[in-house]
Coordinates of C-alpha atoms in Angstrom, one line a residue:
X1 CA -20.7 -6.6 6.1
X2 CA -19.5 -10.1 5.1
X3 CA -21.6 -10.1 1.9
X4 CA -20.2 -6.6 1.1
X5 CA -16.6 -7.9 1.6
X6 CA -17.4 -10.9 -0.6
X7 CA -18.5 -8.6 -3.4
X8 CA -15.4 -6.5 -3.1
X9 CA -13.2 -9.6 -3.0
X10 CA -14.9 -10.8 -6.2
X11 CA -14.2 -7.5 -7.9
X12 CA -10.6 -7.5 -6.7
X13 CA -10.1 -11.0 -8.1
X14 CA -11.1 -9.8 -11.6
X15 CA -9.3 -6.4 -11.5
X16 CA -6.5 -5.5 -9.0
X17 CA -5.9 -9.1 -7.9
X18 CA -6.0 -10.6 -11.3
X19 CA -2.9 -12.0 -13.0
X20 CA -3.4 -10.0 -16.2
X21 CA -3.3 -6.7 -14.2
X22 CA 0.0 -7.4 -12.5
X23 CA 1.5 -8.7 -15.7
X24 CA 0.4 -5.6 -17.6
X25 CA 1.9 -3.4 -14.8
X26 CA 5.2 -5.2 -14.8
X27 CA 5.2 -5.5 -18.6
X28 CA 4.8 -1.8 -19.1
X29 CA 7.7 -1.0 -16.8
X30 CA 9.8 -3.6 -18.4
X31 CA 8.9 -2.4 -21.9
X32 CA 9.9 1.2 -21.1
X33 CA 13.1 0.1 -19.3
X34 CA 14.3 -1.7 -22.4
X35 CA 12.8 0.8 -24.9
X36 CA 14.5 3.7 -23.1
X37 CA 17.7 1.8 -22.4
X38 CA 17.6 1.4 -18.7
X39 CA 17.2 5.1 -17.7
X40 CA 16.9 4.2 -14.0
X41 CA 20.6 3.2 -14.2
X42 CA 21.9 5.7 -16.7
X43 CA 20.4 8.8 -15.1
X44 CA 20.3 7.8 -11.4
X45 CA 23.3 10.1 -10.6
X46 CA 21.9 12.9 -12.8
X47 CA 18.6 12.7 -11.0
X48 CA 20.3 13.3 -7.6
X49 CA 22.0 16.4 -9.1
X50 CA 18.7 17.8 -10.3
X51 CA 17.2 17.2 -6.8
X52 CA 20.1 19.1 -5.2
X53 CA 19.2 22.1 -7.3
X54 CA 22.1 22.1 -9.8
X55 CA 19.9 23.1 -12.7
X56 CA 17.4 25.3 -10.9
X57 CA 16.5 28.8 -12.2
X58 CA 14.3 31.4 -10.5
X59 CA 12.2 32.1 -13.5
X60 CA 10.9 28.5 -13.9
X61 CA 7.1 28.3 -13.7
X62 CA 5.7 26.3 -10.8
X63 CA 4.5 26.2 -7.2
X64 CA 7.1 24.0 -5.5
X65 CA 10.8 23.2 -5.7
X66 CA 12.1 19.8 -7.0
X67 CA 12.7 18.7 -3.4
X68 CA 9.2 19.8 -2.2
X69 CA 7.6 18.0 -5.2
X70 CA 9.6 14.8 -4.4
X71 CA 8.7 15.1 -0.7
X72 CA 5.1 15.6 -1.5
X73 CA 5.0 12.6 -3.8
X74 CA 7.0 10.5 -1.3
X75 CA 4.6 11.5 1.4
X76 CA 1.9 10.1 -0.8
X77 CA 3.8 6.8 -1.4
X78 CA 5.7 6.2 1.8
X79 CA 2.8 5.1 4.0
X80 CA 0.9 2.1 5.1
X81 CA 2.2 0.1 2.2
X82 CA 5.7 0.3 3.5
X83 CA 4.8 -1.2 6.9
X84 CA 1.4 -2.8 6.8
X85 CA 1.5 -3.6 3.1
X86 CA 4.8 -5.4 3.2
X87 CA 3.6 -7.4 6.2
X88 CA 0.4 -8.3 4.4
X89 CA 2.3 -9.4 1.2
X90 CA 4.6 -11.7 3.3
X91 CA 1.6 -13.0 5.2
X92 CA -0.1 -14.0 2.0
X93 CA 2.8 -14.9 -0.3
X94 CA 5.7 -15.7 1.9
X95 CA 9.2 -14.2 1.8
X96 CA 9.4 -14.3 -2.0
X97 CA 6.6 -11.8 -2.2
X98 CA 9.2 -9.2 -1.2
X99 CA 11.2 -10.2 -4.2
X100 CA 8.3 -9.3 -6.5
X101 CA 7.9 -6.0 -4.6
X102 CA 11.5 -5.1 -5.4
X103 CA 11.1 -6.1 -9.1
X104 CA 8.0 -3.9 -9.3
X105 CA 10.1 -1.0 -7.9
X106 CA 13.1 -1.4 -10.2
X107 CA 11.0 -1.4 -13.4
X108 CA 8.6 1.1 -11.8
X109 CA 11.4 3.7 -11.6
X110 CA 11.2 4.0 -15.4
X111 CA 7.4 4.0 -15.4
X112 CA 7.4 6.8 -12.8
X113 CA 9.8 8.8 -14.9
X114 CA 7.6 8.4 -18.0
X115 CA 4.3 9.3 -16.4
X116 CA 5.7 12.3 -14.6
X117 CA 7.5 13.6 -17.7
X118 CA 4.4 13.5 -19.9
X119 CA 2.1 14.9 -17.2
X120 CA 4.5 17.8 -16.5
X121 CA 4.8 18.5 -20.2
X122 CA 1.0 19.0 -20.7
X123 CA 0.2 20.7 -17.3
X124 CA -2.0 23.8 -17.2
X125 CA -1.9 27.1 -15.2
X126 CA -5.3 27.8 -13.6
X127 CA -7.0 31.2 -13.3
X128 CA -5.8 31.6 -9.7
X129 CA -2.2 31.2 -10.9
X130 CA -1.6 27.7 -9.5
X131 CA -0.4 24.8 -11.6
X132 CA -2.6 21.8 -12.2
X133 CA -1.3 18.6 -13.9
X134 CA -1.5 14.9 -14.0
X135 CA -2.3 12.2 -16.5
X136 CA -5.7 13.6 -17.3
X137 CA -4.1 16.6 -18.9
X138 CA -1.9 14.7 -21.3
X139 CA -4.8 12.5 -22.1
X140 CA -6.9 15.6 -23.0
X141 CA -4.3 17.9 -24.5
X142 CA -2.1 15.4 -26.3
X143 CA -4.1 12.2 -26.9
X144 CA -7.3 14.2 -27.4
X145 CA -9.2 11.6 -25.4
X146 CA -11.3 13.5 -22.9
X147 CA -13.3 10.4 -22.1
X148 CA -10.1 8.6 -20.9
X149 CA -9.1 11.7 -19.0
X150 CA -12.5 11.8 -17.3
X151 CA -12.3 8.1 -16.4
X152 CA -8.9 8.7 -14.9
X153 CA -10.0 11.7 -12.9
X154 CA -13.0 9.8 -11.5
X155 CA -10.8 6.9 -10.6
X156 CA -8.4 9.3 -8.9
X157 CA -11.2 10.6 -6.7
X158 CA -12.1 7.0 -5.6
X159 CA -8.5 6.2 -5.2
X160 CA -8.0 9.2 -2.9
X161 CA -10.2 7.4 -0.5
X162 CA -9.0 3.8 -1.3
X163 CA -5.3 4.7 -1.2
X164 CA -4.9 7.9 0.7
X165 CA -7.7 7.9 3.3
X166 CA -9.2 4.6 4.3
X167 CA -6.2 2.3 4.7
X168 CA -4.0 4.9 6.1
X169 CA -6.0 6.0 9.1
X170 CA -7.2 2.4 9.6
X171 CA -3.6 1.2 10.0
X172 CA -2.7 4.1 12.3
X173 CA -5.7 3.5 14.6
X174 CA -5.0 -0.3 14.7
X175 CA -1.3 0.2 15.5
X176 CA -2.0 2.8 18.2
X177 CA -4.7 0.7 19.7
X178 CA -2.3 -2.3 19.8
X179 CA 0.5 -0.3 21.3
X180 CA -1.3 2.1 23.7
X181 CA -4.9 0.7 24.0
X182 CA -6.3 4.1 22.7
X183 CA -9.7 3.6 21.1
X184 CA -9.8 3.7 17.3
X185 CA -12.3 6.6 17.1
X186 CA -10.3 8.8 19.3
X187 CA -7.2 8.5 17.1
X188 CA -9.5 9.1 14.1
X189 CA -11.1 12.2 15.6
X190 CA -7.8 13.9 16.5
X191 CA -6.1 13.2 13.2
X192 CA -9.2 14.2 11.2
X193 CA -9.0 17.7 12.8
X194 CA -5.3 18.0 11.9
X195 CA -5.9 16.8 8.4
X196 CA -8.6 19.4 7.9
X197 CA -6.3 22.2 9.1
X198 CA -3.7 21.2 6.5
X199 CA -5.7 20.4 3.4
X200 CA -7.4 23.8 3.3
X201 CA -4.0 25.4 2.7
X202 CA -3.6 23.8 -0.7
X203 CA -0.4 22.5 -2.3
X204 CA 2.0 25.1 -0.8
X205 CA 1.0 24.2 2.8
X206 CA 1.0 20.5 1.9
X207 CA 4.5 20.8 0.3
X208 CA 5.8 22.7 3.4
X209 CA 4.5 20.1 5.8
X210 CA 5.9 17.2 3.6
X211 CA 9.3 18.9 3.2
X212 CA 9.8 18.9 7.0
X213 CA 8.2 15.6 7.9
X214 CA 9.4 13.2 5.2
X215 CA 13.1 13.3 6.0
X216 CA 12.4 13.2 9.7
X217 CA 10.2 10.1 9.6
X218 CA 12.6 8.3 7.2
X219 CA 15.4 8.7 9.7
X220 CA 13.3 7.4 12.6
X221 CA 12.2 4.3 10.7
X222 CA 15.6 3.4 9.3
X223 CA 17.2 3.7 12.7
X224 CA 14.5 1.6 14.3
X225 CA 14.8 -1.1 11.5
X226 CA 18.6 -1.3 12.0
X227 CA 18.1 -1.9 15.7
X228 CA 16.2 -5.1 14.9
X229 CA 18.4 -6.2 12.0
X230 CA 21.6 -5.8 14.0
X231 CA 20.1 -7.6 17.0
X232 CA 19.1 -10.6 14.8
X233 CA 22.2 -10.5 12.7
X234 CA 22.6 -14.2 12.7
X235 CA 19.2 -14.5 11.0
X236 CA 19.8 -11.7 8.5
X237 CA 21.5 -13.8 5.8
X238 CA 19.0 -16.6 5.9
X239 CA 16.2 -14.0 5.8
X240 CA 17.8 -12.3 2.8
X241 CA 18.3 -15.7 1.0
X242 CA 14.7 -16.7 1.7
X243 CA 13.5 -13.8 -0.4
X244 CA 15.1 -15.3 -3.5
X245 CA 15.1 -19.0 -2.7
X246 CA 11.4 -19.7 -3.2
X247 CA 10.7 -17.3 -6.0
X248 CA 10.0 -20.1 -8.6
X249 CA 8.9 -22.8 -6.2
X250 CA 6.6 -21.2 -3.7
X251 CA 7.0 -21.1 0.1
X252 CA 6.5 -24.3 2.0
X253 CA 4.6 -24.5 5.3
X254 CA 6.7 -23.5 8.2
X255 CA 5.7 -22.6 11.8
X256 CA 2.2 -21.3 11.8
X257 CA 2.5 -20.4 8.1
X258 CA 0.5 -22.8 5.9
X259 CA 2.5 -22.1 2.7
X260 CA 2.2 -20.0 -0.4
X261 CA 2.2 -20.7 -4.1
X262 CA 4.3 -18.9 -6.8
X263 CA 1.1 -17.2 -8.0
X264 CA 0.3 -15.9 -4.6
X265 CA 3.8 -14.5 -4.0
X266 CA 3.9 -12.9 -7.5
X267 CA 0.4 -11.5 -7.4
X268 CA 0.5 -10.1 -3.8
X269 CA 4.1 -8.9 -4.2
X270 CA 3.4 -6.9 -7.3
X271 CA 0.0 -5.7 -6.0
X272 CA 1.5 -4.5 -2.7
X273 CA 4.5 -3.1 -4.5
X274 CA 2.3 -0.9 -6.6
X275 CA 0.4 0.2 -3.6
X276 CA 3.6 1.1 -1.9
X277 CA 5.4 3.0 -4.7
X278 CA 2.4 3.8 -7.0
X279 CA 4.5 3.5 -10.1
X280 CA 2.1 3.5 -13.1
X281 CA -0.9 4.6 -10.9
X282 CA -0.6 8.2 -12.1
X283 CA -0.7 9.8 -8.7
X284 CA 2.8 11.2 -8.3
X285 CA 2.6 13.1 -11.6
X286 CA -0.1 15.3 -10.0
X287 CA 2.4 16.4 -7.3
X288 CA 5.3 16.8 -9.7
X289 CA 3.3 18.8 -12.1
X290 CA 3.5 21.7 -9.6
X291 CA 7.3 21.7 -9.6
X292 CA 9.4 24.6 -11.0
X293 CA 11.0 23.1 -14.0
X294 CA 11.5 24.2 -17.6
X295 CA 12.3 20.7 -18.8
X296 CA 9.6 18.1 -18.2
X297 CA 12.1 15.3 -18.5
X298 CA 14.1 16.8 -15.6
X299 CA 11.2 16.5 -13.3
X300 CA 10.7 12.9 -14.6
X301 CA 14.3 12.2 -13.5
X302 CA 13.5 13.4 -10.0
X303 CA 10.5 11.1 -9.9
X304 CA 12.7 8.2 -10.9
X305 CA 14.1 8.3 -7.3
X306 CA 10.8 7.7 -5.7
X307 CA 10.4 3.9 -6.1
X308 CA 14.0 3.4 -5.1
X309 CA 13.6 5.3 -1.8
X310 CA 10.1 4.0 -1.1
X311 CA 10.4 0.3 -2.0
X312 CA 14.0 -0.7 -2.6
X313 CA 15.1 1.0 0.7
X314 CA 12.2 1.3 3.1
X315 CA 10.1 -1.8 2.1
X316 CA 13.2 -3.9 2.0
X317 CA 14.0 -2.8 5.6
X318 CA 10.5 -3.7 6.7
X319 CA 10.6 -7.1 5.0
X320 CA 13.9 -8.1 6.4
X321 CA 12.8 -7.0 9.9
X322 CA 9.7 -9.2 9.7
X323 CA 11.7 -12.2 8.3
X324 CA 14.8 -12.0 10.5
X325 CA 12.7 -11.6 13.6
X326 CA 10.7 -14.8 12.8
X327 CA 7.4 -12.9 13.5
X328 CA 6.0 -13.8 10.1
X329 CA 5.4 -17.5 10.9
X330 CA 4.7 -17.2 14.6
X331 CA 1.4 -17.0 16.4
X332 CA 0.4 -14.3 18.8
X333 CA -2.5 -13.5 21.1
X334 CA -5.0 -11.2 19.3
X335 CA -8.6 -10.4 18.9
X336 CA -10.0 -12.2 15.8
X337 CA -11.6 -10.2 12.9
X338 CA -14.7 -11.5 11.3
X339 CA -13.3 -11.4 7.7
X340 CA -10.2 -13.4 8.7
X341 CA -12.2 -16.2 10.3
X342 CA -13.0 -19.5 8.6
X343 CA -14.7 -22.6 10.1
X344 CA -14.0 -26.0 8.5
X345 CA -16.0 -29.2 8.7
X346 CA -13.9 -31.8 10.6
X347 CA -11.5 -31.8 13.5
X348 CA -8.0 -31.1 12.1
X349 CA -4.9 -31.1 14.2
X350 CA -2.0 -28.9 13.1
X351 CA 0.6 -31.3 14.5
X352 CA -0.6 -34.1 12.4
X353 CA 1.2 -33.8 9.0
X354 CA -1.7 -35.2 7.0
X355 CA -4.2 -32.7 8.6
X356 CA -1.8 -29.8 8.2
X357 CA -1.2 -30.7 4.5
X358 CA -4.9 -30.9 3.7
X359 CA -5.8 -27.6 5.4
X360 CA -2.8 -26.0 3.6
X361 CA -4.0 -27.3 0.2
X362 CA -7.5 -25.8 1.0
X363 CA -6.0 -22.4 1.9
X364 CA -3.9 -22.4 -1.3
X365 CA -6.8 -23.4 -3.5
X366 CA -5.5 -26.8 -4.4
X367 CA -8.5 -28.6 -2.7
X368 CA -12.1 -27.8 -2.1
X369 CA -12.6 -26.1 1.2
X370 CA -15.0 -28.1 3.5
X371 CA -17.0 -25.2 4.8
X372 CA -18.9 -25.8 8.1
X373 CA -22.6 -25.1 8.6
X374 CA -24.2 -25.6 11.9
X375 CA -23.9 -24.5 15.6
X376 CA -20.8 -24.4 17.7
X377 CA -21.4 -25.1 21.5
X378 CA -19.6 -22.7 23.8
X379 CA -19.1 -23.3 27.6
X380 CA -17.4 -20.7 29.7
X381 CA -15.7 -19.1 26.7
X382 CA -14.4 -22.4 25.3
X383 CA -15.7 -23.9 22.1
X384 CA -16.4 -27.6 23.0
X385 CA -17.7 -28.7 19.6
X386 CA -15.4 -31.3 18.1
X387 CA -16.8 -31.4 14.6
X388 CA -15.2 -28.2 13.4
X389 CA -11.8 -26.5 13.1
X390 CA -11.4 -22.7 13.3
X391 CA -8.8 -20.9 11.2
X392 CA -7.9 -17.2 11.6
X393 CA -5.5 -15.2 9.4
X394 CA -4.7 -18.3 7.3
X395 CA -3.6 -20.3 10.3
X396 CA -4.9 -22.8 12.9
X397 CA -6.4 -20.7 15.7
X398 CA -5.3 -21.8 19.2
X399 CA -6.5 -21.1 22.8
X400 CA -9.7 -19.6 21.5
X401 CA -11.7 -17.5 24.0
X402 CA -15.3 -16.4 23.3
X403 CA -16.6 -13.4 25.2
X404 CA -19.8 -11.4 25.2
X405 CA -19.3 -7.8 26.2
X406 CA -16.2 -8.7 28.1
X407 CA -17.6 -11.7 30.0
X408 CA -16.9 -15.4 29.1
X409 CA -19.7 -16.6 26.9
X410 CA -21.8 -19.8 27.2
X411 CA -24.2 -20.7 24.4
X412 CA -24.0 -21.3 20.7
X413 CA -22.3 -19.7 17.7
X414 CA -24.2 -20.1 14.4
X415 CA -22.1 -20.9 11.4
X416 CA -23.1 -20.9 7.7
X417 CA -20.8 -21.8 4.9
X418 CA -17.7 -21.4 7.1
X419 CA -18.6 -18.0 8.4
X420 CA -19.8 -17.1 11.9
X421 CA -23.1 -15.3 12.2
X422 CA -22.0 -11.7 11.2
X423 CA -24.7 -10.1 13.2
X424 CA -23.3 -11.3 16.5
X425 CA -19.6 -10.6 15.6
X426 CA -19.8 -7.2 13.9
X427 CA -22.3 -5.8 16.4
X428 CA -19.7 -6.3 19.1
X429 CA -21.8 -8.6 21.1
X430 CA -19.4 -11.5 20.7
X431 CA -15.7 -11.4 20.4
X432 CA -13.3 -14.2 19.7
X433 CA -9.6 -14.0 20.9
X434 CA -6.8 -16.5 20.8
X435 CA -3.4 -17.2 19.1
X436 CA -3.0 -17.0 15.3
X437 CA -0.7 -15.5 12.7
X438 CA -0.9 -11.7 12.3
X439 CA -0.8 -9.6 9.2
X440 CA -0.6 -5.9 8.3
X441 CA 0.5 -3.4 11.0
X442 CA 0.1 -5.8 14.0
X443 CA 2.6 -8.2 12.4
X444 CA 5.1 -5.4 11.9
X445 CA 4.6 -4.3 15.5
X446 CA 5.5 -7.7 16.8
X447 CA 8.6 -7.8 14.6
X448 CA 10.0 -4.5 15.9
X449 CA 9.7 -5.9 19.5
X450 CA 12.4 -8.4 18.7
X451 CA 15.4 -6.1 18.7
X452 CA 17.6 -4.1 21.0
X453 CA 14.7 -2.0 22.1
X454 CA 12.6 -5.0 23.2
X455 CA 9.0 -4.2 24.0
X456 CA 9.8 -0.5 23.4
X457 CA 10.3 -1.4 19.8
X458 CA 6.5 -1.8 19.3
X459 CA 6.2 2.0 19.5
X460 CA 8.3 2.4 16.3
X461 CA 5.4 1.1 14.2
X462 CA 2.6 3.3 15.5
X463 CA 5.0 6.3 15.5
X464 CA 6.2 5.6 11.9
X465 CA 2.7 4.8 10.7
X466 CA 1.4 8.0 12.3
X467 CA 3.9 10.0 10.3
X468 CA 4.0 7.9 7.1
X469 CA 0.3 7.3 6.8
X470 CA -0.8 10.8 7.9
X471 CA 1.4 12.5 5.3
X472 CA 0.1 10.0 2.7
X473 CA -3.4 11.1 3.5
X474 CA -2.4 14.8 3.1
X475 CA -0.9 14.2 -0.3
X476 CA -3.9 12.2 -1.5
X477 CA -6.2 15.0 -0.5
X478 CA -4.4 17.1 -3.0
X479 CA -4.5 14.5 -5.7
X480 CA -8.3 14.1 -5.2
X481 CA -8.8 17.9 -5.2
X482 CA -6.9 18.2 -8.6
X483 CA -9.2 15.6 -10.1
X484 CA -12.2 17.4 -8.8
X485 CA -10.8 20.7 -10.2
X486 CA -10.3 19.0 -13.6
X487 CA -13.9 17.6 -13.7
X488 CA -15.9 20.4 -12.1
X489 CA -13.7 23.3 -11.2
X490 CA -12.0 24.8 -8.1
X491 CA -15.2 25.8 -6.4
X492 CA -16.1 22.1 -5.7
X493 CA -12.8 21.3 -4.0
X494 CA -14.1 22.4 -0.6
X495 CA -17.0 19.8 -0.8
X496 CA -14.5 17.1 -1.6
X497 CA -12.3 18.1 1.3
X498 CA -15.2 17.9 3.7
X499 CA -16.2 14.4 2.5
X500 CA -12.5 13.3 2.6
X501 CA -12.1 14.3 6.2
X502 CA -15.4 12.7 7.3
X503 CA -14.6 9.3 5.6
X504 CA -11.1 9.6 7.1
X505 CA -12.6 9.6 10.6
X506 CA -15.1 6.7 9.8
X507 CA -12.3 4.5 8.4
X508 CA -10.4 4.6 11.7
X509 CA -12.8 1.9 13.1
X510 CA -13.7 0.0 10.0
X511 CA -12.7 -3.7 9.3
X512 CA -9.1 -3.9 8.0
X513 CA -9.7 -6.6 5.4
X514 CA -12.5 -4.7 3.7
X515 CA -10.4 -1.5 3.6
X516 CA -7.5 -3.3 1.9
X517 CA -9.7 -5.0 -0.6
X518 CA -11.4 -1.8 -1.6
X519 CA -7.9 -0.2 -1.9
X520 CA -6.8 -2.9 -4.4
X521 CA -9.8 -2.2 -6.6
X522 CA -9.3 1.6 -6.7
X523 CA -5.6 1.3 -7.4
X524 CA -6.4 -0.8 -10.5
X525 CA -9.2 1.5 -11.8
X526 CA -6.8 4.4 -11.7
X527 CA -3.8 2.6 -13.1
X528 CA -5.3 1.1 -16.2
X529 CA -6.1 4.4 -18.0
X530 CA -2.7 5.8 -17.2
X531 CA -0.9 2.7 -18.5
X532 CA -2.9 2.9 -21.7
X533 CA -2.0 6.6 -22.1
X534 CA 1.8 6.3 -21.6
X535 CA 2.0 3.3 -23.9
X536 CA 0.3 5.3 -26.6
X537 CA 2.9 8.0 -26.2
X538 CA 5.9 5.8 -26.0
X539 CA 7.5 7.3 -29.2
X540 CA 7.1 10.9 -27.9
X541 CA 8.7 9.9 -24.6
X542 CA 11.8 8.4 -26.4
X543 CA 12.2 11.6 -28.5
X544 CA 11.8 13.8 -25.4
X545 CA 14.5 11.8 -23.5
X546 CA 16.8 11.9 -26.5
X547 CA 16.5 15.6 -27.0
X548 CA 17.0 16.2 -23.3
X549 CA 20.1 14.1 -23.2
X550 CA 21.7 16.0 -26.1
X551 CA 20.9 19.3 -24.4
X552 CA 22.3 18.4 -21.0
X553 CA 25.2 16.1 -21.8
X554 CA 26.5 17.5 -25.1

């Protein structure tokens, strides 16, 4: 498992985690923002009017209303990225990672408008009367690049698992286990059955469920967030300023946090921002293609609102909750995960400035990591070896307890190149627990406990994740099914749905780090063909927007 994660991490470093990818993503959004003269500002109010049905007509072709299309697309974007993704970005890049998430959203509003407009313009009506659309259709029908359309469709299927299935149920099961102690596989089994019942109904049932759940879950999360922010009001301004203060300097080590470079903040912020709002990924156009609209640009206007709601509002709330509560740089008791463990050669003390600085430089890639190889001696659950230091979740691990099947362990732990013997850890024979930093959903859970609700606040995260992430999985089942339809036809959708539900269950008890790494790769593989396509059609987009503006406003 460790070797597999290493391979995924290597791929991610060259694709989704590479600087060139995030620069291309931001650059595309910035280009269209300037090229189209800041449509996210000029047409923001108009977009709200369209959403409210001011321009609707009964004879418009489509399967869903503007609001249902937006709700379905939002159900696909408002998910794990808004809770666990923000926490992971701050854990890796510090407070300024939130800044880059917001920048991704602001320019992403334009990107989203462009990709939805073009996809809606070249959508197709299938034999059964339903509408099918998405970037693969403008790639085929307008660019005449069936190979690019095929590449995008294949990447969409993989991303349906990497974005919509695996990380969503994984975060739900982790959050529910942390809050209620319910075993991961039980959560996975129950939700898999519910998912199966919904996806067989197609876009109309999915839109109906999304239309009811999305507003409800947004209200719950916003109220819960405000309960923490108001309780920590004295920390709110410092937390807000920290998002901008270290943008061009990196975040210094503070508390259990060992620091972050500018590159880490930029890379992880943009990467998690994309995962959250999916601007440029080409997923939302598949949902919006089904909307009843005569003017493709009008549906693009509605889509413009998505990154604003998803990232500017919801992700900002999550980030400020985590920062104002102080949970992001504090250590908590938790069970260690294999992929977050690292054993260094030498006995380093976190309270000695020189030791802390050296370990920090190793974590940030500024110094060569002294990986430990050898055996660690354990007596009654305590590691007594003095020649090694254990890190977990990029922090010094404290009060480490080693157990074998629930009983304090005595014996040895084999270590090679800084990694504990994966056979003992992943098999469940040996577990390590102690205090360290948290990331993803567990970090958000701790942050929500530091408000007016106290320990009751921890239930906001599992409840919100249950709603957010489950609706994301529903939407992505539709995205994947449309890609399958494009490649092989409607009759193969049922096989995709079966595989989708099975992997959804299996991911409920998989390793979190592996899931998130795979997610980053699939996002990039889907995004690249879409960015190439919309950039090639930049002139057509400007002409379409100009003609629409004349028709509506003159």
